[in-house]
Short mmCIF file of C-alpha atoms and ligand atoms in Angstrom, two decimals:
data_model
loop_
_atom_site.label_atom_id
_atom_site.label_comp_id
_atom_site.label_asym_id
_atom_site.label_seq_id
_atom_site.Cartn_x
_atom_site.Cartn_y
_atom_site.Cartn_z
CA UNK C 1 124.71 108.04 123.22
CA UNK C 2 126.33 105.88 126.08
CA UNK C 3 125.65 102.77 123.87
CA UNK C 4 126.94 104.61 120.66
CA UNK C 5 129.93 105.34 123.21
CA UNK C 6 130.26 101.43 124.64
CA UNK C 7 130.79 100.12 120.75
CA UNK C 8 132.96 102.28 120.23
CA UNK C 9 135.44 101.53 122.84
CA UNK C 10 134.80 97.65 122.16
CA UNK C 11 135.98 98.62 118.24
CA UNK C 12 138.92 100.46 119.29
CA UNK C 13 139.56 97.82 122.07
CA UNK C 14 139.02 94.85 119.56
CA UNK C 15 142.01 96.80 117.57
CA UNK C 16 144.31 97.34 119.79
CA UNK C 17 144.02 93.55 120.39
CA UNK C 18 144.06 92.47 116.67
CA UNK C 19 146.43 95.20 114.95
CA UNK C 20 146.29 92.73 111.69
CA UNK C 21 142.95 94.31 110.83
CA UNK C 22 144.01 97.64 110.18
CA UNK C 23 146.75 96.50 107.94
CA UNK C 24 143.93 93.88 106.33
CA UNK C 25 141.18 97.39 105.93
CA UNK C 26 143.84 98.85 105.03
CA UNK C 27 144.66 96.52 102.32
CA UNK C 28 141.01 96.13 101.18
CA UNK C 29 140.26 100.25 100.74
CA UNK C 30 143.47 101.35 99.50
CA UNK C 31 144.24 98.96 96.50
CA UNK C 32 140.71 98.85 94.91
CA UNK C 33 140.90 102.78 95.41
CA UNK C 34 144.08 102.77 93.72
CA UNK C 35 142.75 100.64 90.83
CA UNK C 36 139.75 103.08 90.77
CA UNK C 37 141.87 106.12 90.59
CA UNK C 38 144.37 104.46 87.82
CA UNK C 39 141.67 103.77 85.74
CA UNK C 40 139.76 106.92 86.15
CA UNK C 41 142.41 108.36 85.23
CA UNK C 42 143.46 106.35 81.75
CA UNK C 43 139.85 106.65 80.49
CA UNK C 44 139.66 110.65 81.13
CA UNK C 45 142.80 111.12 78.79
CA UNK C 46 141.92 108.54 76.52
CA UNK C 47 138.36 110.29 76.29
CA UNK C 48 140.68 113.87 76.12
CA UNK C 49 142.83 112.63 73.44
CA UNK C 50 140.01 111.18 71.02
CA UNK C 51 138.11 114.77 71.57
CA UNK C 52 141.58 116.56 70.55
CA UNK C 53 142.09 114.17 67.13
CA UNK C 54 138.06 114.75 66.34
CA UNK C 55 138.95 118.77 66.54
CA UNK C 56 141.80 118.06 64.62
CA UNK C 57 140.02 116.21 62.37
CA UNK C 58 137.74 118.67 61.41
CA UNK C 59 140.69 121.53 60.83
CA UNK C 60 142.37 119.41 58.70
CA UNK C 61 139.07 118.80 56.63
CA UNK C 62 138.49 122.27 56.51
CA UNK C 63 141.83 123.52 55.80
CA UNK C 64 142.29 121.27 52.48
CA UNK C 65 138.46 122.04 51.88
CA UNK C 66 138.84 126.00 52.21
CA UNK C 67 142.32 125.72 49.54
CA UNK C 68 139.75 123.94 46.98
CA UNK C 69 136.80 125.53 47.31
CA UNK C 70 138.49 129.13 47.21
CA UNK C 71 138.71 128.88 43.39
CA UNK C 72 135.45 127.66 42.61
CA UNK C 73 133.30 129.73 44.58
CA UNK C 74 131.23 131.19 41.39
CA UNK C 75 130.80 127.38 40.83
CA UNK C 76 128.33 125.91 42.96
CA UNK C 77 127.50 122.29 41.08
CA UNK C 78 131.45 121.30 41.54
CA UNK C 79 131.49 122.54 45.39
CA UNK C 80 128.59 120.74 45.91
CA UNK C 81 130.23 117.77 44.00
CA UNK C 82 132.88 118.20 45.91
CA UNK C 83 130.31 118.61 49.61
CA UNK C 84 129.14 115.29 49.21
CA UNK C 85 132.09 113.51 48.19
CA UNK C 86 133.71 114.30 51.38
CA UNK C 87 130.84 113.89 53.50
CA UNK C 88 130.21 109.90 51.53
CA UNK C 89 134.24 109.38 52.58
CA UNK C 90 134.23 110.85 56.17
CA UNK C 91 131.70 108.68 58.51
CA UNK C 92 130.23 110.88 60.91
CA UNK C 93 129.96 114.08 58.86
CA UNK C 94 126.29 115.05 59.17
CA UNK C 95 125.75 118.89 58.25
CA UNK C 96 128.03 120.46 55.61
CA UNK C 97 126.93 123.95 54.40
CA UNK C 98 128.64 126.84 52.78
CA UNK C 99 126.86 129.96 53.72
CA UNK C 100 127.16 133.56 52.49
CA UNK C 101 126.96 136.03 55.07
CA UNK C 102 123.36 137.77 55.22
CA UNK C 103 121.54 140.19 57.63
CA UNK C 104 122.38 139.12 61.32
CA UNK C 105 121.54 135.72 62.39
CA UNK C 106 120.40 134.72 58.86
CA UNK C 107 122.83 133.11 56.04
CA UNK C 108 122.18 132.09 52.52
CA UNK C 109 123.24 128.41 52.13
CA UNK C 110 125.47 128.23 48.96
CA UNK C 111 125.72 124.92 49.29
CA UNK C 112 124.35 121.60 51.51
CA UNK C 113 124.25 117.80 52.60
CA UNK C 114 120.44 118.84 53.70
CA UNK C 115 118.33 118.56 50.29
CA UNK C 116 115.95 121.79 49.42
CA UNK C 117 118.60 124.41 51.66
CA UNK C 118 120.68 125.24 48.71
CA UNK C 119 119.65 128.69 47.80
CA UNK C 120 117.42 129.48 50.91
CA UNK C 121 117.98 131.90 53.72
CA UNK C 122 118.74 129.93 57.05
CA UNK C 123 118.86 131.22 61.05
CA UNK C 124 122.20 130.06 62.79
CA UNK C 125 122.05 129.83 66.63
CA UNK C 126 123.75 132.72 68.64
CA UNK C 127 127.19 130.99 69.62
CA UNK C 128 127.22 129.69 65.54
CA UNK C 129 126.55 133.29 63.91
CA UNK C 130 129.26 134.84 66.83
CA UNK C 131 131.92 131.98 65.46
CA UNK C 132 131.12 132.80 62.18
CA UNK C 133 131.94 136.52 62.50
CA UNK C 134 135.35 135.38 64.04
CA UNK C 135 135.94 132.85 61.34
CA UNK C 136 135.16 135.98 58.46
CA UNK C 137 137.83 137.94 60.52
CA UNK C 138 140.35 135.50 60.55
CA UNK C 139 140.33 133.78 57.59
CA UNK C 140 142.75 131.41 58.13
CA UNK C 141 141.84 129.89 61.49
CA UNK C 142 139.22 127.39 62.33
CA UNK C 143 136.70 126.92 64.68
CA UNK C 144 135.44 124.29 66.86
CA UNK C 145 133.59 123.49 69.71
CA UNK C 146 131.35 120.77 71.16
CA UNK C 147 127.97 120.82 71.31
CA UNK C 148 124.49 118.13 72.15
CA UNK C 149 121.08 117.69 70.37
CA UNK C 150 119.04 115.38 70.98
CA UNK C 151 121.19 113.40 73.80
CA UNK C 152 124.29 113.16 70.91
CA UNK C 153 127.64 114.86 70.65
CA UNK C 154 128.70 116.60 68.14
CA UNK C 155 131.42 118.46 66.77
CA UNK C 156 130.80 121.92 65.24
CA UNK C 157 133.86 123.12 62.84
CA UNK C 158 133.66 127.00 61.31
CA UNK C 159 136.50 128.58 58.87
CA UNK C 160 136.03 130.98 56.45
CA UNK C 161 136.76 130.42 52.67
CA UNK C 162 138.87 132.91 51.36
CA UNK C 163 137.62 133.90 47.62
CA UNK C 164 141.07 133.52 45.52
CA UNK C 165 139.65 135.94 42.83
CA UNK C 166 138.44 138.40 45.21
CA UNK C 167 139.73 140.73 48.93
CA UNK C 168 135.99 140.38 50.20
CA UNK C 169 135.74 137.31 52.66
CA UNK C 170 131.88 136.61 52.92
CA UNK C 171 131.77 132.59 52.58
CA UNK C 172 132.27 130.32 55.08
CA UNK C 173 131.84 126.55 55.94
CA UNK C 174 129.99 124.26 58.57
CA UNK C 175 131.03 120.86 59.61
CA UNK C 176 128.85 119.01 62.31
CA UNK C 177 130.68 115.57 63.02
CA UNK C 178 128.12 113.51 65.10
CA UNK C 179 130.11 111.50 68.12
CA UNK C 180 127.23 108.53 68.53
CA UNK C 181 129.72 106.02 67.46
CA UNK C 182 132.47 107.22 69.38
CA UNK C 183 130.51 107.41 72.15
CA UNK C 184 129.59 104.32 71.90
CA UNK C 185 132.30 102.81 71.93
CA UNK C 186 133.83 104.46 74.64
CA UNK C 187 130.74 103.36 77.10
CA UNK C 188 131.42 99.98 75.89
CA UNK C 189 134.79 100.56 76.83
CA UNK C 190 133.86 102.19 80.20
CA UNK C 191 131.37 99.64 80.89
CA UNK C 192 134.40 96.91 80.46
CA UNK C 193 136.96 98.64 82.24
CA UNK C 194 134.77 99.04 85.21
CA UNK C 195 133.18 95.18 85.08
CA UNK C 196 136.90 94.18 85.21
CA UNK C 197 137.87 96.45 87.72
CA UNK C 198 134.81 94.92 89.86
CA UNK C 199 136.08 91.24 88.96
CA UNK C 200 139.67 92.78 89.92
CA UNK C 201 138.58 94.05 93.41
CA UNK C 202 136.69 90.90 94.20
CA UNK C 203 139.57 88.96 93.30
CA UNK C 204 141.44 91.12 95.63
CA UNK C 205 138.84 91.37 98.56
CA UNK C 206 138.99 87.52 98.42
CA UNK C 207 142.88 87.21 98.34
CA UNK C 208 143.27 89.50 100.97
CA UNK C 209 140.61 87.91 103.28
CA UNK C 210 142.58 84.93 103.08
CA UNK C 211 145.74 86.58 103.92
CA UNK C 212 143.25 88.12 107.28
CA UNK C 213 143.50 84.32 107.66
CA UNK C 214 146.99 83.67 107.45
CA UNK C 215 147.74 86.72 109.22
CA UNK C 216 145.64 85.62 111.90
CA UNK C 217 146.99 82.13 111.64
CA UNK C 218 150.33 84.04 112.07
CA UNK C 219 149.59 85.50 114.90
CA UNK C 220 148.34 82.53 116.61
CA UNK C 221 151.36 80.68 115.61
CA UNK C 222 153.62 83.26 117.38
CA UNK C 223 151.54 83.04 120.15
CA UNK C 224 151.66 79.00 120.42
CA UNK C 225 155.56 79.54 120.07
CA UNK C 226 155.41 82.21 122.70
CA UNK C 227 153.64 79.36 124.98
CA UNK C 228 155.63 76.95 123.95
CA UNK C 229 158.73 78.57 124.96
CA UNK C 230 157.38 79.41 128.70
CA UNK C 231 156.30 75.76 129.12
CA UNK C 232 160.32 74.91 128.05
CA UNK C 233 161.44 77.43 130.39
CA UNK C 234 159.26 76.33 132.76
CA UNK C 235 160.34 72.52 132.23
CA UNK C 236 163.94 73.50 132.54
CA UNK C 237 163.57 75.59 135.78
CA UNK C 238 161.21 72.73 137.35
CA UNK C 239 163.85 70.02 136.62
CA UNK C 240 166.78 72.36 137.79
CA UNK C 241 165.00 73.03 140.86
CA UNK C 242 164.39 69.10 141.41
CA UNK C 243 168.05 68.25 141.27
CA UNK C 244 168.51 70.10 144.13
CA UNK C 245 166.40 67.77 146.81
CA UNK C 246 167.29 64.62 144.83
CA UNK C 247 171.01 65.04 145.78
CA UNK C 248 170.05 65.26 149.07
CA UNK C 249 168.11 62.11 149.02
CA UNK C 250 170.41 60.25 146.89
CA UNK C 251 173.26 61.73 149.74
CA UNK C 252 171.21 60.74 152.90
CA UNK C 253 170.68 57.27 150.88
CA UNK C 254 173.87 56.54 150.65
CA UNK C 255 174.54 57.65 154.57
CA UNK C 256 172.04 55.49 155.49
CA UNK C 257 173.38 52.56 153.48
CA UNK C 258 177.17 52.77 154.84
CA UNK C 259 175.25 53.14 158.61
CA UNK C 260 175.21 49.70 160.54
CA UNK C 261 171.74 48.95 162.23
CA UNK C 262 169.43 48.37 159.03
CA UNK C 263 167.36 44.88 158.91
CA UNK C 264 167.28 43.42 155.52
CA UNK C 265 164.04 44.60 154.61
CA UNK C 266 165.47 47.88 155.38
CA UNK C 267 167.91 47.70 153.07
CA UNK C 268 165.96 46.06 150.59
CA UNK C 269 163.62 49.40 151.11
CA UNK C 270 166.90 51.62 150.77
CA UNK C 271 167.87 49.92 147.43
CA UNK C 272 164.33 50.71 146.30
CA UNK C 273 164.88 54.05 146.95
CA UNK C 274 168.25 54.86 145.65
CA UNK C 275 167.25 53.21 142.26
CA UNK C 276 164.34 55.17 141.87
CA UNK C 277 166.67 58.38 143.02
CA UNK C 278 169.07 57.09 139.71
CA UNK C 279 165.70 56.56 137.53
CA UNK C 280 164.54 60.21 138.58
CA UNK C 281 167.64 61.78 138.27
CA UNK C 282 168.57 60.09 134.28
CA UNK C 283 164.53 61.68 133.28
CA UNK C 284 165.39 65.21 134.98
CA UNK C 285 168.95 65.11 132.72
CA UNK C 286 166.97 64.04 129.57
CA UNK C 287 164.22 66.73 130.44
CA UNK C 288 167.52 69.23 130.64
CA UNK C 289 168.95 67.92 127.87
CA UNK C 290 166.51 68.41 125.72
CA UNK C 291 165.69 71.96 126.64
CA UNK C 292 169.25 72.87 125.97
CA UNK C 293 169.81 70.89 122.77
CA UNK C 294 166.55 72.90 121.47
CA UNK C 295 167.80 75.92 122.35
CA UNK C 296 171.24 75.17 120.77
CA UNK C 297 172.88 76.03 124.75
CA UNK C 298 174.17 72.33 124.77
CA UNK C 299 178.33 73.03 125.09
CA UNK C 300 180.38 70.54 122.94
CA UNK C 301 184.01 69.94 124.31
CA UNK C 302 185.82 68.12 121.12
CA UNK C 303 188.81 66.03 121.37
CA UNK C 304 190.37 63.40 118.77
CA UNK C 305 189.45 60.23 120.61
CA UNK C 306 189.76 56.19 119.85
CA UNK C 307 185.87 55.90 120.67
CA UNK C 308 186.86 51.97 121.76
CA UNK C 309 187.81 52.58 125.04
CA UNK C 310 183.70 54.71 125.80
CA UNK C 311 182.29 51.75 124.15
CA UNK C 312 183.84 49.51 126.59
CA UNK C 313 183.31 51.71 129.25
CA UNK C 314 179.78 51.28 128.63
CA UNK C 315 179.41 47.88 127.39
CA UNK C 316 181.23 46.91 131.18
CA UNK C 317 178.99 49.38 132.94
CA UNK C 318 175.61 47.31 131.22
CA UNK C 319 177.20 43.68 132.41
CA UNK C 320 174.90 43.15 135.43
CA UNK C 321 171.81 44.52 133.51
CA UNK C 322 172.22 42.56 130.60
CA UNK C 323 173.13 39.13 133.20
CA UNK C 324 169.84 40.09 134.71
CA UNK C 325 168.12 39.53 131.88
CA UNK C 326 169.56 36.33 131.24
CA UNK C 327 171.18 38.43 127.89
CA UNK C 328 174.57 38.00 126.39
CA UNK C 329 176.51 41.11 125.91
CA UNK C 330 179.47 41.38 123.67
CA UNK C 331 182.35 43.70 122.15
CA UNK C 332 185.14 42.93 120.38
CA UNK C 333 187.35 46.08 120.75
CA UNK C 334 189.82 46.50 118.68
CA UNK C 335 191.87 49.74 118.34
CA UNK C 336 190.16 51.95 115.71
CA UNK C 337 191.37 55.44 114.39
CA UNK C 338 190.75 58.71 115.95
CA UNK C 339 187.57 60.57 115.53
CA UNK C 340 186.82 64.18 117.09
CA UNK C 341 184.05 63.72 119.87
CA UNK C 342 182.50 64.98 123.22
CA UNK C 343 183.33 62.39 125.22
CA UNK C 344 180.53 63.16 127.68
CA UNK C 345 177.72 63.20 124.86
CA UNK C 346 179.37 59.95 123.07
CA UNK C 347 179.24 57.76 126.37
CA UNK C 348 175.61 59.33 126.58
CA UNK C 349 174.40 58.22 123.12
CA UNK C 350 176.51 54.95 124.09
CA UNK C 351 174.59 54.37 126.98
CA UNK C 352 171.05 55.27 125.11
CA UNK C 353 171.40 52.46 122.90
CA UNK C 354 172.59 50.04 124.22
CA UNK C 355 170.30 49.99 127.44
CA UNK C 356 167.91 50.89 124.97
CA UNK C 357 168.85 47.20 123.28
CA UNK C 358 168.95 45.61 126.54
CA UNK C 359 165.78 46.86 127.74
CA UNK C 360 163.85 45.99 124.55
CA UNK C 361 165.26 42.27 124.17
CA UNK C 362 163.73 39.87 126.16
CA UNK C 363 166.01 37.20 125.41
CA UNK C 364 169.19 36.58 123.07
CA UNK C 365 172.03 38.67 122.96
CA UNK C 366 173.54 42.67 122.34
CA UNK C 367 176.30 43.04 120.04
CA UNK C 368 178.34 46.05 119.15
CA UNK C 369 180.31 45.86 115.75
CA UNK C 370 182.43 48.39 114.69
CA UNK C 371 183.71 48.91 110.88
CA UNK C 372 186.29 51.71 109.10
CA UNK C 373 185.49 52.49 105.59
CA UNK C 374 185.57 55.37 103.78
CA UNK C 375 186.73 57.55 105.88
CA UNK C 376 184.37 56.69 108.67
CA UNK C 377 184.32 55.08 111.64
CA UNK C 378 180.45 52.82 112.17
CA UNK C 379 179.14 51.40 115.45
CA UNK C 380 177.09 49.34 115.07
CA UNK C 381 174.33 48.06 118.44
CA UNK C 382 172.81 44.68 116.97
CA UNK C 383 170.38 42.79 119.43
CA UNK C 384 167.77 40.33 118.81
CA UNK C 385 164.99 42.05 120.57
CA UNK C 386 161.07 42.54 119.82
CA UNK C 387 161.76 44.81 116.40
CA UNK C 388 159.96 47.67 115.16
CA UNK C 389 158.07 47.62 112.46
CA UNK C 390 159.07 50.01 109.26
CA UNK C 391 156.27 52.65 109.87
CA UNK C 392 157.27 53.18 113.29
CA UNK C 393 160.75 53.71 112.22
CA UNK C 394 159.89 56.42 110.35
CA UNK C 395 158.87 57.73 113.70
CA UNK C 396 161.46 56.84 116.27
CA UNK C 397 163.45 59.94 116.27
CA UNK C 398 160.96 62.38 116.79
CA UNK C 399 160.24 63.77 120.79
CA UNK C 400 157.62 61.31 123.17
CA UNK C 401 157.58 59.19 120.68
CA UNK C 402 157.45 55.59 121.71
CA UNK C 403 156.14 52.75 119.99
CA UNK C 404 152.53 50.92 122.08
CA UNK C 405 152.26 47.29 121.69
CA UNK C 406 151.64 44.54 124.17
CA UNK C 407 155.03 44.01 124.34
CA UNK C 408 156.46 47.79 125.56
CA UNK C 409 153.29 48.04 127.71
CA UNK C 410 154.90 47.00 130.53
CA UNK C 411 158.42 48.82 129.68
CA UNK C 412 158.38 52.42 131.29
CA UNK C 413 160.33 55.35 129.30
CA UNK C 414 159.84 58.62 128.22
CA UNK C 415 160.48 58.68 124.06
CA UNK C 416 163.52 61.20 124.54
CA UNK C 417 166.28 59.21 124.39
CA UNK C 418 166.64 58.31 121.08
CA UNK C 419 165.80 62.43 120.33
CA UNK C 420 168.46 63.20 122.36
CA UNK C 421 170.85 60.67 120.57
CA UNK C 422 169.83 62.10 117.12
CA UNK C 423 170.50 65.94 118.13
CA UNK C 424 173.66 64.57 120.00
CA UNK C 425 175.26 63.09 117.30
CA UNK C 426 174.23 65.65 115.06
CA UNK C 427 175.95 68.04 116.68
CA UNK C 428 179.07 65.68 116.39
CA UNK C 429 178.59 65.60 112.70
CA UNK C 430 177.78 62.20 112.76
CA UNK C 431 174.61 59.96 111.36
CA UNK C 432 172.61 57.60 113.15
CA UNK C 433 170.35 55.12 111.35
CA UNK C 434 168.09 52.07 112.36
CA UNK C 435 167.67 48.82 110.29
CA UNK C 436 165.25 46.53 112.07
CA UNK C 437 162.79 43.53 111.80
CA UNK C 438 159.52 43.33 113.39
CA UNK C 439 160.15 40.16 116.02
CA UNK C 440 163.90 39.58 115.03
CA UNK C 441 165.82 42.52 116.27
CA UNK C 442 167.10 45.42 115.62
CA UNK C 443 170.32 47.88 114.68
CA UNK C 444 171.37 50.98 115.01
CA UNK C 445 174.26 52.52 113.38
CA UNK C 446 176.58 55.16 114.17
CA UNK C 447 178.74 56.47 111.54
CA UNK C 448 181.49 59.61 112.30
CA UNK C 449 183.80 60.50 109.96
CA UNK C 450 187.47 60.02 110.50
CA UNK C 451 189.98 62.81 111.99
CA UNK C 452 191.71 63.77 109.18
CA UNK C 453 195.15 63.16 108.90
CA UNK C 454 194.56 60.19 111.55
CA UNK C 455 193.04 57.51 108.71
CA UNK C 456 194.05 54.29 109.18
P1 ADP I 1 162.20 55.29 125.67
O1 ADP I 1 163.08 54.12 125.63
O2 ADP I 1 162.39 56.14 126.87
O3 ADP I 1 160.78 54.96 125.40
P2 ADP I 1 163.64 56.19 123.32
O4 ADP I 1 163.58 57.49 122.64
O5 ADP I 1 164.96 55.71 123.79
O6 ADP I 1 162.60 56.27 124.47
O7 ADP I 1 163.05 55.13 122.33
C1 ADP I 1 161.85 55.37 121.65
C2 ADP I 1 161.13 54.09 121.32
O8 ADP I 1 161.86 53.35 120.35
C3 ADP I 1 160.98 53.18 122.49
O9 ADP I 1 159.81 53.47 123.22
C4 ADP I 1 160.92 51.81 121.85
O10 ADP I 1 159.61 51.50 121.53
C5 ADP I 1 161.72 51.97 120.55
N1 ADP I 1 163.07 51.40 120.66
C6 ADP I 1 164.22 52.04 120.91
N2 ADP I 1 165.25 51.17 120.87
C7 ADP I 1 164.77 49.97 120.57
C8 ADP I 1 165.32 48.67 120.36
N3 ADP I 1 166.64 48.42 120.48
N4 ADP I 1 164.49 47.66 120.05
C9 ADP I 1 163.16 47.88 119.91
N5 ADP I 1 162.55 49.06 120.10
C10 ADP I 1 163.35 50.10 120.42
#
């Protein structure tokens, strides 16, 4: 009993846990039931209806018969004539008598299908001799009922025949229509409905056991997004809450570096510091960034802007790097026509490409080109750098990625800032693109369209 108990709690617990399967059992009972019950249904009133046209059958025979045979009644050889030309045009007719009404149960046969009955005495069965007192009553009904011999139907048809010469109604007719064919048939039938019903259910059973599977793929899905979203929110918190102690850092840097006192290695040590304080702080903004721009909480503050003066901006701001390198850096700027931007984001995506182009040139120059056509305004950051090949292009945009060769081995990064770019500019309603050579360099291209009204 207890373990009877136990199983049952793990069922109902397994459930509660995995709802899906009730909806899946659910699924698996009720529509093959429902197919059942459909076609239960269809055969019982086609079975109904081919019972009512047999009956019908039978009173229409019997009607016509009873009008013909009425006048020839005192003529036996032409009713007979007449007997077995019906019964050799109606399949299924296998008994066709005209009796005379006798003593009880017994009937003189006037006329039969069955050789050596004509002018015998025959017994009827009890139901057959009670019909046949009704039909003599009521000589212009019919009777008929349903009846089995020998493991076949059959269909038993009484009416009287109402002598046209004469008041006295004593004659009356017997039509046995066997069903075998019929019945036949209608198993064959049966038997097809049902082996397509089974092929139907097993269809079914399989479809819906791999919906189980996408349901429970589903499920699991939701629940990786679920997880995914915690480890976001958890990112995001984590790398608000480090901001926080890096200011302080970055601030007691800074008030040690304007202090007198420090030996040079000192402030060699303090420069160390502070630059990995800047390197620390630009990953916990892209980690931030990111989280927002997924989210779609990344604020956009647009103003018609000539982008030259950011792109100087940030071409000056890369001068030392770039001299470092031993790297020329250039831009022309030249005034170009308005186009609605974030300023903020711009100088971001700005500053993403081309330290991005700085850090992945080892030697050679930067460039940035600009262009107006068609309505839009293109940046373009040339440099003659290490390349990337075409397949990896394919895959520069997406999150972490970052391309592994010897030669970005020893280059540290994270694979979000060209992510960032992308959603950035997006979100500007600009394109970004990349043309590039393996071992010659590389381009990417900004393209915004134009304020209107400000073209040039
Ligand atoms: P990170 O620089 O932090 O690795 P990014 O998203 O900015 O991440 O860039 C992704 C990858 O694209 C880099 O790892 C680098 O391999 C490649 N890449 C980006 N810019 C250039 C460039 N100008 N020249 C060659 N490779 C580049």
């Amino acid at each position: 009993m207890k373990r009877i108990l136990d199983i049952l709690a793990r069922g109902v617990g397994f459930v509660k846990h995995n709802p899906q399967i009730i909806y899946t059992l659910f699924l698996v009972v009720a529509i093959p039931l429902a197919f059942f019950f459909t076609s239960e249904q269809f055969l019982r009133v086609a079975s109904d209806n081919q019972d009512k046209q047999e009956q019908n059958r039978i009173g229409l025979l019997q009607d016509v018969f009873a009008v013909f045979a009425g006048e020839k009644l005192d003529e036996p050889e032409i009713l007979r004539a007449y007997v077995r030309d019906i019964a050799s045009k109606n399949d299924g007719i296998v008994n066709f008598q005209i009796l005379k009404r006798g003593e009880g149960t017994s009937f003189a046969v006037v006329v039969s299908l069955n050789d050596g009955e004509e002018g015998t005495m025959i017994l009827l069965d009890k139901a057959s001799s009670e019909i046949a007192g009704f039909a003599l009553g009521n000589p212009n009904k019919y009777y008929a009922w349903e009846f089995y011999a020998g493991g076949t139907r059959y269909w038993r048809g009484i009416r009287a025949i109402p002598n046209t010469t004469s008041s006295v109604v004593d004659t009356f007719m017997i039509t046995d229509i066997s069903m075998a064919y019929v019945d036949t048939v209608a198993r064959k039938n049966i038997t097809n409905a049902y082996l397509t019903l089974g092929v139907i259910i097993l269809l079914i059973i399989g479809l819906l056991a791999r919906q189980a599977r996408i349901i429970d793929y589903a499920t699991l899905y939701a629940r990786l997004k679920e997880v995914d979203g915690m480890k976001d929110d958890f990112v995001a918190m984590a790398a608000h809450e480090l901001r926080s102690p890096l200011t302080v850092i970055r601030g007691y840097a800074e008030m040690l570096g304007e202090g007198e006192g420090l030996s040079e290695g000192g402030k060699g040590h303090l420069r160390n510091i502070e630059h990995a304080a800047v390197q620390l702080n630009s990953l916990i903004g892209d980690i931030l960034d990111v989280s927002k721009l997924q989210e779609g909480r990344m604020s956009f503050r647009f103003i018609a802007v000539d982008p030259t003066t950011v792109i100087t901006e940030v071409v000056d701001s890369f001068k030392r790097p770039a001299e470092d390198k031993s790297l020329q850096l250039f831009y022309e700027a030249t005034p170009l026509p308005t186009v609605s931007l974030d300023i903020d984001r711009f100088r971001q995506v700005m500053v993403n490409l081309v330290g991005n182009a700085i850090k992945y040139t080892p030697k050679g120059e930067v460039r940035v080109t600009q262009l107006v056509a068609d309505g839009r305004v293109s940046i373009r950051v040339s440099d003659t750098g290490m390349g990337i090949s075409a397949e990896e292009q394919q895959k520069l945009f997406q999150k972490f990625y970052r391309v592994k060769n010897e030669e970005t081995q020893r280059i540290t990064g994270t694979g979000l800032g060209l992510w960032i770019t992308l959603e950035m500019v997006k979100n500007m309603k600009g394109t970004i693109s990349v043309e590039s050579i393996r071992g010659k360099g590389t381009d990417f291209i900004l393209s915004f369209p134009v304020e209107t009204g400000t073209k040039k």
